[in-house]
CSV table of C-alpha atoms in Angstrom, one decimal:
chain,number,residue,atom,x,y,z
Z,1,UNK,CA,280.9,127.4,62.1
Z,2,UNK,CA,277.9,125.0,62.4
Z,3,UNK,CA,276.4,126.0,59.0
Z,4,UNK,CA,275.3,122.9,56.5
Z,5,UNK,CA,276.1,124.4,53.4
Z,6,UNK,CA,279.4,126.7,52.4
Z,7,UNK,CA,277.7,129.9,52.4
Z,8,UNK,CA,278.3,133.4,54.1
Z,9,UNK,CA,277.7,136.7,53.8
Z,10,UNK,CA,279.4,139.1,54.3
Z,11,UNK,CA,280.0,141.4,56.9
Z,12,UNK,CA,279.5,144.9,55.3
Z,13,UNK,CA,276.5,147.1,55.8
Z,14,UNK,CA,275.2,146.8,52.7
Z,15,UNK,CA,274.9,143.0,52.4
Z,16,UNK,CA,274.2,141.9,56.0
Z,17,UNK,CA,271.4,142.5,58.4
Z,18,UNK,CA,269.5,140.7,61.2
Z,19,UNK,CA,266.7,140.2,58.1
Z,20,UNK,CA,269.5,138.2,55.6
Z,21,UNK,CA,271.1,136.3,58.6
Z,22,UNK,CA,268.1,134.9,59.7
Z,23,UNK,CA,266.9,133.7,56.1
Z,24,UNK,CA,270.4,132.6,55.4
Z,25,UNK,CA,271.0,130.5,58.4
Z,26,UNK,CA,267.4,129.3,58.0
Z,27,UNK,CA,268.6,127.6,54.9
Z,28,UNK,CA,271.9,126.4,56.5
Z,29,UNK,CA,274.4,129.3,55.9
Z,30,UNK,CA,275.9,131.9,58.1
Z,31,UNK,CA,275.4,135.9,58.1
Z,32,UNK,CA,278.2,138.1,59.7
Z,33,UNK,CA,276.7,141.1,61.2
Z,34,UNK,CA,278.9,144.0,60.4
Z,35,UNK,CA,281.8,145.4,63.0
Z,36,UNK,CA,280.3,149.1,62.2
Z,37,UNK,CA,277.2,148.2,63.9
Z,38,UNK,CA,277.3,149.8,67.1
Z,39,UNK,CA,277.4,147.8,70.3
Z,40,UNK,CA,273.7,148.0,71.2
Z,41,UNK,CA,272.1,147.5,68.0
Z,42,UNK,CA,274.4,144.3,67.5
Z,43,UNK,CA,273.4,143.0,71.0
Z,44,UNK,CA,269.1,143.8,69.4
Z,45,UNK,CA,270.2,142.1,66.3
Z,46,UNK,CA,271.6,139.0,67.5
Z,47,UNK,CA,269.3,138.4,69.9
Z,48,UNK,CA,266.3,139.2,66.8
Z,49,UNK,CA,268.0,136.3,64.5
Z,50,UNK,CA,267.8,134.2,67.5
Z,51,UNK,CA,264.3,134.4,67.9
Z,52,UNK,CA,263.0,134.1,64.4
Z,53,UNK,CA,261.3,130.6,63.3
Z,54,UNK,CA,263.5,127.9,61.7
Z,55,UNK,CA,260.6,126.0,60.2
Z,56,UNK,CA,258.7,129.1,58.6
Z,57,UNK,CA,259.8,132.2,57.5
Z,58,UNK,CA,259.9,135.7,58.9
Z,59,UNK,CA,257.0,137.9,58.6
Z,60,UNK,CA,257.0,141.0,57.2
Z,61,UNK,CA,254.6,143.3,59.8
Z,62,UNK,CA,253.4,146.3,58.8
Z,63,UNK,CA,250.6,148.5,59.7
Z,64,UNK,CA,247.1,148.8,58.4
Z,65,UNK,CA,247.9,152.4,57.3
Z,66,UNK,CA,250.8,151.6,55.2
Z,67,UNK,CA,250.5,152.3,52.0
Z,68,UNK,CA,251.4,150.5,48.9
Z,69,UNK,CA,254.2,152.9,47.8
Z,70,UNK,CA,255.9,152.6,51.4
Z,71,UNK,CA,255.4,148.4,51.6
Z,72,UNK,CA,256.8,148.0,47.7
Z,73,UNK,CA,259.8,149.8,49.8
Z,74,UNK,CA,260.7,146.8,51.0
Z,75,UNK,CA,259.1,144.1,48.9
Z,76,UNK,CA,258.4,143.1,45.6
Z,77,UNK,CA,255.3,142.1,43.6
Z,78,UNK,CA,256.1,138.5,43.5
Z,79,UNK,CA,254.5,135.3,43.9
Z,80,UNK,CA,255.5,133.7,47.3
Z,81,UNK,CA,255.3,136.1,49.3
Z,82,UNK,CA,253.2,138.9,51.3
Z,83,UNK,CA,252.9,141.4,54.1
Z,84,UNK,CA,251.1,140.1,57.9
Z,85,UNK,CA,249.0,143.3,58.4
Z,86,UNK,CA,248.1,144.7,61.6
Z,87,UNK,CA,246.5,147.6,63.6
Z,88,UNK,CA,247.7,150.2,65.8
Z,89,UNK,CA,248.1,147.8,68.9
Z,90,UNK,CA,249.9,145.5,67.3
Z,91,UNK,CA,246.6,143.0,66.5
Z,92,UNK,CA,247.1,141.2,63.9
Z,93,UNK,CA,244.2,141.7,60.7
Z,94,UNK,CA,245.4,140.0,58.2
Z,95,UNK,CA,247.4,139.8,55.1
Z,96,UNK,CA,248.4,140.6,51.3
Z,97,UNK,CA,250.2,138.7,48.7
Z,98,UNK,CA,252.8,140.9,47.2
Z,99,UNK,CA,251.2,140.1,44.0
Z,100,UNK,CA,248.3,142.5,45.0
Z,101,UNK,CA,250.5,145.6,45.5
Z,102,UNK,CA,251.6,145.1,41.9
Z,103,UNK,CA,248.1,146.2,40.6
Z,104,UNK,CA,246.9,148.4,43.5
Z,105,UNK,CA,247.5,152.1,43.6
Z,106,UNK,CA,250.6,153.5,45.5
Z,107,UNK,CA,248.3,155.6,47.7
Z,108,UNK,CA,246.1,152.7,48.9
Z,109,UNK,CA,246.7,151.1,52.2
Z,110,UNK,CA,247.3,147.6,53.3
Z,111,UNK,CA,244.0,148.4,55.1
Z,112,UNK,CA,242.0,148.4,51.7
Z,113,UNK,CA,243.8,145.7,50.3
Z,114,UNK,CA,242.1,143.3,53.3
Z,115,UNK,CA,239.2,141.0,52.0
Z,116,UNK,CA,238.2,138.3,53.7
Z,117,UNK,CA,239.8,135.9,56.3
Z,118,UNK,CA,243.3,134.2,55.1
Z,119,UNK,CA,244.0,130.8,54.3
Z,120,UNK,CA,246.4,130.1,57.4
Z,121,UNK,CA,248.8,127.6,58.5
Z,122,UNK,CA,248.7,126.4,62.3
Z,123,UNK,CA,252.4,125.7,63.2
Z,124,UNK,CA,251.0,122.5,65.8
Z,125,UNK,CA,249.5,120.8,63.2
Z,126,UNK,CA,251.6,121.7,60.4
Z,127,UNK,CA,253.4,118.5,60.0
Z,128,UNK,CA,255.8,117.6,57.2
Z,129,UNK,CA,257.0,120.4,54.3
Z,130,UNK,CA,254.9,118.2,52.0
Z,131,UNK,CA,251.7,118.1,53.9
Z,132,UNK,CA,252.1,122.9,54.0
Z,133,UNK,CA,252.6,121.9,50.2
Z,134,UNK,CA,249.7,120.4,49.8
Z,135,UNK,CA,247.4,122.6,52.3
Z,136,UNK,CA,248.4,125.7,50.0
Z,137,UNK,CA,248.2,124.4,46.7
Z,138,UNK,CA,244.8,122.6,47.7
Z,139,UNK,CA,243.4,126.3,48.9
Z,140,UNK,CA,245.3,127.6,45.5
Z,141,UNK,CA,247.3,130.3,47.6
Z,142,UNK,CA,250.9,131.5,47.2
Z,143,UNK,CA,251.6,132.8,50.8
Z,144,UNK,CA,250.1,132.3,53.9
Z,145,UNK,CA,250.6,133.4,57.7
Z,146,UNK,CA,251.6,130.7,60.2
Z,147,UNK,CA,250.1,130.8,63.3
Z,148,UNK,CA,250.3,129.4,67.0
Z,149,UNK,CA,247.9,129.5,69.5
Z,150,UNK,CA,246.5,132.6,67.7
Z,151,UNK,CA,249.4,134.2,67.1
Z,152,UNK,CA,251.2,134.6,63.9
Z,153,UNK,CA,254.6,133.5,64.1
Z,154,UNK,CA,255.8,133.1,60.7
Z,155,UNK,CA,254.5,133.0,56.9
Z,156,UNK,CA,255.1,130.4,54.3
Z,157,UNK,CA,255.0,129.4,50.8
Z,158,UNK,CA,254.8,126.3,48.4
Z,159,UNK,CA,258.3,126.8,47.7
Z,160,UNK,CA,259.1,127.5,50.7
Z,161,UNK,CA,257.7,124.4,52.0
Z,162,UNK,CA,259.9,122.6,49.3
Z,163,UNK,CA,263.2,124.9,50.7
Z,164,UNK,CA,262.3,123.4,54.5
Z,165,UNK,CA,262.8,119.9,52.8
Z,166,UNK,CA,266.1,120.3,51.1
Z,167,UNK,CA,267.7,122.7,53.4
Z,168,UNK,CA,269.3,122.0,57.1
Z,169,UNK,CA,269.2,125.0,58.9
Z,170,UNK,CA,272.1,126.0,61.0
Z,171,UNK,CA,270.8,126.4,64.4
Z,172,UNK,CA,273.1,126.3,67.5
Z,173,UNK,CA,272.6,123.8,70.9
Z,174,UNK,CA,269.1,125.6,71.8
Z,175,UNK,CA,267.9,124.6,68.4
Z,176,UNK,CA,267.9,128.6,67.7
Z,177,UNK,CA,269.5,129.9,64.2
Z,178,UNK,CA,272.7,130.4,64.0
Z,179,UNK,CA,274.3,134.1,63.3
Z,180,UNK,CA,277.9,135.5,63.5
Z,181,UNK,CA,279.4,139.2,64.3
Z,182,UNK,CA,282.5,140.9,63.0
Z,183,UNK,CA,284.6,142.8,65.3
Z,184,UNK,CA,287.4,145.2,64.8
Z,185,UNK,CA,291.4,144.7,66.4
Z,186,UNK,CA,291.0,148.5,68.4
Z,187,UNK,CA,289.5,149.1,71.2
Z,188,UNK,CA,288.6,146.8,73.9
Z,189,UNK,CA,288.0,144.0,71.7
Z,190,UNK,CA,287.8,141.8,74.8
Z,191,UNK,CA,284.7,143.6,76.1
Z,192,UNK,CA,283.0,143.7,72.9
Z,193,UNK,CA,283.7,140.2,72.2
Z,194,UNK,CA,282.0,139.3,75.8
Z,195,UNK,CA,279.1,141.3,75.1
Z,196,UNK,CA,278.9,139.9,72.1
Z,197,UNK,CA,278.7,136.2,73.5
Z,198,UNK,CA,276.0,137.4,76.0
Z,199,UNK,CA,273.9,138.2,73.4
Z,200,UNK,CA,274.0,134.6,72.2
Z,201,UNK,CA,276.6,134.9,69.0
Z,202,UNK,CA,277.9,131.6,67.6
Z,203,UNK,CA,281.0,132.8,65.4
Z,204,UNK,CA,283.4,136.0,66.1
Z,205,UNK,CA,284.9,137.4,63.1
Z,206,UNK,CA,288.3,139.6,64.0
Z,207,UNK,CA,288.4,141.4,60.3
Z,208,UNK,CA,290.9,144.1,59.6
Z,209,UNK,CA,291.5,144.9,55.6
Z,210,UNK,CA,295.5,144.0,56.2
Z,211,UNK,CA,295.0,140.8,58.4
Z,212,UNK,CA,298.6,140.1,58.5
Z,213,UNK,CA,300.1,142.8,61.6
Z,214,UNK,CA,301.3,142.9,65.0
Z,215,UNK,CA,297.3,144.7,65.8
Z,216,UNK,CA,295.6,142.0,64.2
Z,217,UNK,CA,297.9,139.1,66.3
Z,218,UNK,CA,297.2,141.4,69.4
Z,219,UNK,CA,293.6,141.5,69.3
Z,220,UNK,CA,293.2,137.7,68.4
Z,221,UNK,CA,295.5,136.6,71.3
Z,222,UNK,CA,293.1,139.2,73.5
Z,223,UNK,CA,290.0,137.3,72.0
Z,224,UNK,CA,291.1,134.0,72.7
Z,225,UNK,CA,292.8,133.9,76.1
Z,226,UNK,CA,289.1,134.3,76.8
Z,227,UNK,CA,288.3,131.0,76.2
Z,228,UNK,CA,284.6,131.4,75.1
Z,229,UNK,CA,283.9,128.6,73.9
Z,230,UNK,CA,283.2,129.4,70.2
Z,231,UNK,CA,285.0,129.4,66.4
Z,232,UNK,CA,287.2,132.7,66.1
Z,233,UNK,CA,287.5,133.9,62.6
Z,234,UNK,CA,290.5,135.7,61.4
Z,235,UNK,CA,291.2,138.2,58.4
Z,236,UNK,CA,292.1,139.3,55.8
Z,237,UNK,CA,295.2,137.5,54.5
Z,238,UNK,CA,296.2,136.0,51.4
Z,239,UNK,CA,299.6,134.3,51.9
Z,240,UNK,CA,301.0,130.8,53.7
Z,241,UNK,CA,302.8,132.8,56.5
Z,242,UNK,CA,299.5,134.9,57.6
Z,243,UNK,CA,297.7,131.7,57.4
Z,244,UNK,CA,300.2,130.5,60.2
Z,245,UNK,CA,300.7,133.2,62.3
Z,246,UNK,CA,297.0,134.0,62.2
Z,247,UNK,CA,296.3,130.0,63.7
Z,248,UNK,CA,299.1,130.3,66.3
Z,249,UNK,CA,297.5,133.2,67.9
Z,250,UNK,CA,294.1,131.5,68.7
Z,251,UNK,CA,292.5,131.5,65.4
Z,252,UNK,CA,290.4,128.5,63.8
Z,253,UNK,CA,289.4,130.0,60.4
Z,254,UNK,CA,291.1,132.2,58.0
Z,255,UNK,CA,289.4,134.7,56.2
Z,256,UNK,CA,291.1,134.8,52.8
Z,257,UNK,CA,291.3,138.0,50.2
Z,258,UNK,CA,292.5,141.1,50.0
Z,259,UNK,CA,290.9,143.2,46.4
Z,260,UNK,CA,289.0,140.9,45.1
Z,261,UNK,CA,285.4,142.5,46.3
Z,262,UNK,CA,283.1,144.2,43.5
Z,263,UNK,CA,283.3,147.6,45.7
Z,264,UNK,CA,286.7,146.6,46.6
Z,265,UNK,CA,289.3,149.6,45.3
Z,266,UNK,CA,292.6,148.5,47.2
Z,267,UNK,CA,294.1,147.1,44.2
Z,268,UNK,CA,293.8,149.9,41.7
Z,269,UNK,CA,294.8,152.3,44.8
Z,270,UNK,CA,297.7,149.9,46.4
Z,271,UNK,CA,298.8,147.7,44.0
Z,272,UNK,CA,298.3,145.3,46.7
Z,273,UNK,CA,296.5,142.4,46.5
Z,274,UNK,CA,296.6,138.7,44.9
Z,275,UNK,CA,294.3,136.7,42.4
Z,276,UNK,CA,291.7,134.6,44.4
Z,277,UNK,CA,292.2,131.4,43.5
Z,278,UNK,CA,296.1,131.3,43.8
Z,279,UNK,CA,295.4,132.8,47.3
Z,280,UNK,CA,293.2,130.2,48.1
Z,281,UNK,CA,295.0,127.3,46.9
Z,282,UNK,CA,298.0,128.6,49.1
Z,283,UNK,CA,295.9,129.7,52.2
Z,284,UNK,CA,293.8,126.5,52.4
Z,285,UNK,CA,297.0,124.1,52.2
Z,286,UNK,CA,298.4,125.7,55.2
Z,287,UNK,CA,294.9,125.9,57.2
Z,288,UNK,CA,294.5,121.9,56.7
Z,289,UNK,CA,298.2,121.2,57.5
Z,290,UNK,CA,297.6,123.2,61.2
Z,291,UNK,CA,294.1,122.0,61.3
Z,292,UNK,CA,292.2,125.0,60.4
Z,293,UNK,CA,290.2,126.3,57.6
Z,294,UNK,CA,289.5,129.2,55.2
Z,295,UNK,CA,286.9,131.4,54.1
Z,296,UNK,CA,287.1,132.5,50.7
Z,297,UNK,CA,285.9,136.0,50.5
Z,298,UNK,CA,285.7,137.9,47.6
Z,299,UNK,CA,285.0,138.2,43.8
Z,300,UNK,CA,282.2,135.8,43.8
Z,301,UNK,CA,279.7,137.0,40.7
Z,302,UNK,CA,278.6,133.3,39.4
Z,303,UNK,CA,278.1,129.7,41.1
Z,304,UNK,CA,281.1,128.9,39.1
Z,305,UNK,CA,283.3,131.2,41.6
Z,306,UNK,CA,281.9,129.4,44.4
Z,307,UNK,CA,282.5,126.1,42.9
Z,308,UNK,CA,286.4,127.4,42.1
Z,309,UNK,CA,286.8,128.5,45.9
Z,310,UNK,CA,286.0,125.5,47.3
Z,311,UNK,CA,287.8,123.6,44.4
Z,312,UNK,CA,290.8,125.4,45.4
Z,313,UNK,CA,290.0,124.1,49.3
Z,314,UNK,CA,287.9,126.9,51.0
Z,315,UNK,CA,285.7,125.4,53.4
Z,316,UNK,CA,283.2,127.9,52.8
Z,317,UNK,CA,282.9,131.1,50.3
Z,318,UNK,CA,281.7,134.8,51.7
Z,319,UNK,CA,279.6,136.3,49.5
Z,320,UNK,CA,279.2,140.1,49.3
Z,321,UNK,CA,277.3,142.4,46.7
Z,322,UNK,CA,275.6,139.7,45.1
Z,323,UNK,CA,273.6,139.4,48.0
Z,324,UNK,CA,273.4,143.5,48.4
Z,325,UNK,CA,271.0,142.9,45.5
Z,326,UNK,CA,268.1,140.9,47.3
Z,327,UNK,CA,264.8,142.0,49.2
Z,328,UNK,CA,266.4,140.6,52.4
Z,329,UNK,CA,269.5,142.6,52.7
Z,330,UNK,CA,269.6,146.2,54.4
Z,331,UNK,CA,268.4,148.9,52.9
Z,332,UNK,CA,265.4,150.9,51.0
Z,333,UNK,CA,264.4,149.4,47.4
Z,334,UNK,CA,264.7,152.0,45.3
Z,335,UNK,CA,263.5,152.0,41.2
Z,336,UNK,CA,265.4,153.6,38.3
Z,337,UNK,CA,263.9,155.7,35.4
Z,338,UNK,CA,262.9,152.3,33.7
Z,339,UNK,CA,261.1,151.4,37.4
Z,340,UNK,CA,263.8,148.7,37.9
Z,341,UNK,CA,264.3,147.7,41.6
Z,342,UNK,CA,267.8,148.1,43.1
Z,343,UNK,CA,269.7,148.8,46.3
Z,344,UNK,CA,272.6,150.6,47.7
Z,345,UNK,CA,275.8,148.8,47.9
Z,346,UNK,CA,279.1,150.6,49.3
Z,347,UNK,CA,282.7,149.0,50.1
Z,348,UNK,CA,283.8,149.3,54.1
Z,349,UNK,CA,286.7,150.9,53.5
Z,350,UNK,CA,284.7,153.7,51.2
Z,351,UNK,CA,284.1,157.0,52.4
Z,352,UNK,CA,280.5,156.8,53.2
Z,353,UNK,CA,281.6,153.8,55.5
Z,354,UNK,CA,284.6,155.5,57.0
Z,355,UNK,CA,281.8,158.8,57.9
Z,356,UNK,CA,279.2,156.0,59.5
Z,357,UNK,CA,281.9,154.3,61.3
Z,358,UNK,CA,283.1,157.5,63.1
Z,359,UNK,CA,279.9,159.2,63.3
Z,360,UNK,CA,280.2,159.9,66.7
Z,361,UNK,CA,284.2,161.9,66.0
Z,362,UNK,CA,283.9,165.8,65.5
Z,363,UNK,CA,283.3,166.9,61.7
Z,364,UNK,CA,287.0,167.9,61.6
Z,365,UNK,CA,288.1,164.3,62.5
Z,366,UNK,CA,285.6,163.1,60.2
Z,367,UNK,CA,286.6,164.6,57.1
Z,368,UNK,CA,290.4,164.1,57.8
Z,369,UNK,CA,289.8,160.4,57.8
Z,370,UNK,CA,287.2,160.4,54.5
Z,371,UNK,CA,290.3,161.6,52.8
Z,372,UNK,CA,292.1,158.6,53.2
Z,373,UNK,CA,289.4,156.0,51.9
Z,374,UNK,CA,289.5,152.9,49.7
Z,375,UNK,CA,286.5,151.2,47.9
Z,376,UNK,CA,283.2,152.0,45.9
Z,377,UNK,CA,280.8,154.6,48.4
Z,378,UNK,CA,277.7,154.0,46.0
Z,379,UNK,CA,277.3,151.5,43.6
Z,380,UNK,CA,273.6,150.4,41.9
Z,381,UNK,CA,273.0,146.4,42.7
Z,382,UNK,CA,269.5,145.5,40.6
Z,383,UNK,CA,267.7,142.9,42.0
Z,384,UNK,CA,267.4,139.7,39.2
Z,385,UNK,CA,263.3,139.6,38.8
Z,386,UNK,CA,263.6,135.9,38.4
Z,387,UNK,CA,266.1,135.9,41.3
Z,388,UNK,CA,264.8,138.6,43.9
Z,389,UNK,CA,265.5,137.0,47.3
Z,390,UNK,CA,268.6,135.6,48.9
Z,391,UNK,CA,267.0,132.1,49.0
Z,392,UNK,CA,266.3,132.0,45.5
Z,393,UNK,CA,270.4,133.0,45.1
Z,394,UNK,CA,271.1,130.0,47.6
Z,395,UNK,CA,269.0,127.7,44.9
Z,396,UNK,CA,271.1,128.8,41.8
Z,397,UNK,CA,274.6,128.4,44.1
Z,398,UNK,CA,273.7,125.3,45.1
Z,399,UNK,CA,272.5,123.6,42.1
Z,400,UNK,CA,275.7,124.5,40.5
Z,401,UNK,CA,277.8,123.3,43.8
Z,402,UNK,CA,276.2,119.8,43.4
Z,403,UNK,CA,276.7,119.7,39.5
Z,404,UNK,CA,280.2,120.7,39.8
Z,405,UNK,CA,280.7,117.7,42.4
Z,406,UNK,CA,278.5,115.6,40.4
Z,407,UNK,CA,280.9,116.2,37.6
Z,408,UNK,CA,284.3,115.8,39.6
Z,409,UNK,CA,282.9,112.2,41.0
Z,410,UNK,CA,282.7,114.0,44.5
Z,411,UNK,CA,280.1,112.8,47.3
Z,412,UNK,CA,281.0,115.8,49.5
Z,413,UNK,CA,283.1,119.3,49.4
Z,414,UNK,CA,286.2,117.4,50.8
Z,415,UNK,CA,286.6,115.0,48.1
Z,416,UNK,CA,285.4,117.5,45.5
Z,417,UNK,CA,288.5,119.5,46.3
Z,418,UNK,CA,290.7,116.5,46.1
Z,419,UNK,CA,288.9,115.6,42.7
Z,420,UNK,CA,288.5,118.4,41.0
Z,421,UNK,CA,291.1,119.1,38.4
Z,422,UNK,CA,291.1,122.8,37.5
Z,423,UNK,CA,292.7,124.0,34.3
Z,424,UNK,CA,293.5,127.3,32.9
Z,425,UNK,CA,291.4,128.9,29.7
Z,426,UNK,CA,292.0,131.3,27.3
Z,427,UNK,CA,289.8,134.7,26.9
Z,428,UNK,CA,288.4,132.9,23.9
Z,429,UNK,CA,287.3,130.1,25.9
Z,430,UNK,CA,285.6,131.8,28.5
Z,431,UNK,CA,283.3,133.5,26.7
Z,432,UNK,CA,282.6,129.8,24.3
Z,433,UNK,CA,281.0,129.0,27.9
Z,434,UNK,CA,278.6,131.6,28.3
Z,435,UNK,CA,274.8,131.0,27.7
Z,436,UNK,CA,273.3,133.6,24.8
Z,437,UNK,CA,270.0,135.0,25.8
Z,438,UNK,CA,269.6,135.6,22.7
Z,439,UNK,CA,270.0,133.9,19.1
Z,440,UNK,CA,273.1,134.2,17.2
């Protein structure tokens, strides 16, 4: 898939936009863009991930008239970050920390927040991660614009200065970041998969809740008798035989899981399903033996999940709601009566996904289909305060990646899987490993 670490998110609404791929691939994972996306707006959103920085970050613009209630809609008041203001034409002004719309008034504008010229970062002469370290924590700032030629072109932080010297990012041949787009099995997948391509995708995810039919193995054949020249993915499937079937018919990675999501309903509904890690141990045998792999996606709420997934032989793990819960993902942040920030996460098999996928049927057809729906349509995800962005969830999964390896005696995921030795635990055990906020 060309990323550098085994991260990706997920391809539903709520979790993946052009804003989390970017970020994501930027610090060497992959985002799916979801199938529901319609055609144009995919083709806008790849082609936006492609030309975001890889060195810096992505700005956030808004205008001069914004005002603080309106840019805490999208940000936090944290340390690290900020807004890149400008004016009506698009000029560039200036810009303010997210720590200052913490203590300004909801009414005021980015416009009033604007004193004095910025400490700024010139991309030509920005040299190593260490040396933007040093610039910002000389000039005691937490956020600053990076500029070329004039124009700004990205932001940056001390710790994100540290991130650009511990991260690889996943760019593709052009040295452009790396983003991949789901894809249903109806319709003329091979048209959509060729548009897709155009607009300069690097993975095609083929994703169908029931990965293991005759549409599925249609669609995939369709997709690769074009021959374009990039890493098909294939799901969802849980068992040896899909695993096989699925690689026969053109298929390099299997995306593995079928109820193990947080807004996933299809095994209280179905009674269909199986436990993640059996599935994965089974799936990711049969992947290695025809020279595929497997994405384990699903019921990931700790790094401990993701350390059990790959354990267990995923080559990566797909990560869904957690990430719903970050500044990057899609969507409005939103407070509760307490005033903590959260955001909207829905399954895509829940009604509210089945009425934006066929927006465009009549209301009859519409509501017929809403009927029939599986998964969670609104679900609360707070955003950890220590923990708002997706970069800072990349730092905790990590960490815990390289300690489980560390542990096992691994160097690198393959030996880890071959190393690790996983054991089951009773009820009583589990819960002697968790940490206590709190004393006893």
């Amino acid at each position: 898939s060309g990323a550098t670490i085994p991260i990706v998110s997920a391809n539903m609404n709520s979790v993946t936009g052009p804003r989390l791929a970017a970020t994501l691939a930027r610090r060497g994972g992959l985002g799916v863009l979801p199938q529901d996306m319609h055609l144009q707006d995919l083709d806008a959103a790849i082609r936006w991930v492609k030309d975001q920085p890889v060195d810096f970050d992505t700005a956030y613009d808004l205008g001069a008239d914004t005002t603080v209630a309106e840019a805490l809609e999208q940000l936090l008041p944290v340390a690290g970050r900020g807004v890149v203001v400008r004016d009506g034409a698009g000029e560039y002004l200036g810009c303010v920390p997210a720590t200052r719309l913490g203590t300004a008034g909801p009414d005021a504008t980015l416009g009033d927040l604007l004193h004095g010229a910025s400490t700024a970062i010139d991309a030509e002469d920005a040299g190593t991660p260490r040396h933007v370290y040093d610039v910002l924590t000389a000039a005691e700032v937490d956020f600053a614009p990076v500029t070329r030629h004039g124009r700004v072109v990205g932001t940056t932080s001390p710790t994100s200065a540290i991130r650009s010297d511990i991260y690889t990012p996943a760019v593709d041949r052009d040295g452009r970041l790396r983003v991949a787009a789901a894809l249903g099995i109806n319709g003329d997948v091979a048209a959509k998969a060729k548009a897709l391509v155009a607009a300069g995708v690097d993975v095609l995810v083929l994703d169908t809740a029931h990965g293991h039919q005759e549409g599925m193995l249609r669609a995939l054949d369709t997709v690769a008798s074009l021959d374009l020249g990039i890493p098909l993915v294939a799901g969802n499937v849980v068992t040896a035989d899909a695993v096989a079937h699925l690689v026969g018919a053109g298929a390099s990675i299997i995306k593995v899981g079928v109820g193990p999501g947080a807004m996933c309903t299809t095994r209280m509904m179905t009674a269909v399903g199986r436990p993640q890690f059996s599935a994965v141990l089974e799936t990711a045998a049969a992947a290695k033996s025809l020279g595929a792999h497997v994405w384990a996606d699903g019921g990931v709420r700790y790094p401990r999940d993701v350390a059990l997934a790959l354990a267990a032989g995923a080559s990566a793990v797909m990560i869904g709601s957690w990430f719903a819960g970050t500044l990057e993902a899609p969507g409005v942040l939103r407070r509760d009566a307490a005033g903590k920030a959260y955001k909207e996460s829905w399954g895509m098999a829940s009604a509210k996904a089945v009425r934006e996928r066929f927006e465009r049927l009549d209301p009859y057809e519409r509501a017929r289909k809403a009927l029939f729906a599986e998964g969670i349509s609104s679900s609360t995800i707070y955003l950890d305060p220590e923990r708002p962005s997706v970069e800072d969830l990349l730092d905790m999964i990590t960490t815990g990646i390289r300690s489980s390896a560390t542990y096992a005696g691994a160097s690198s995921l393959a030996e880890f899987h071959e190393r690790a030795l996983v054991g089951i635990q009773s009820a009583a055990g589990y819960e002697e490993g968790k940490p206590l906020p709190v004393s006893w």
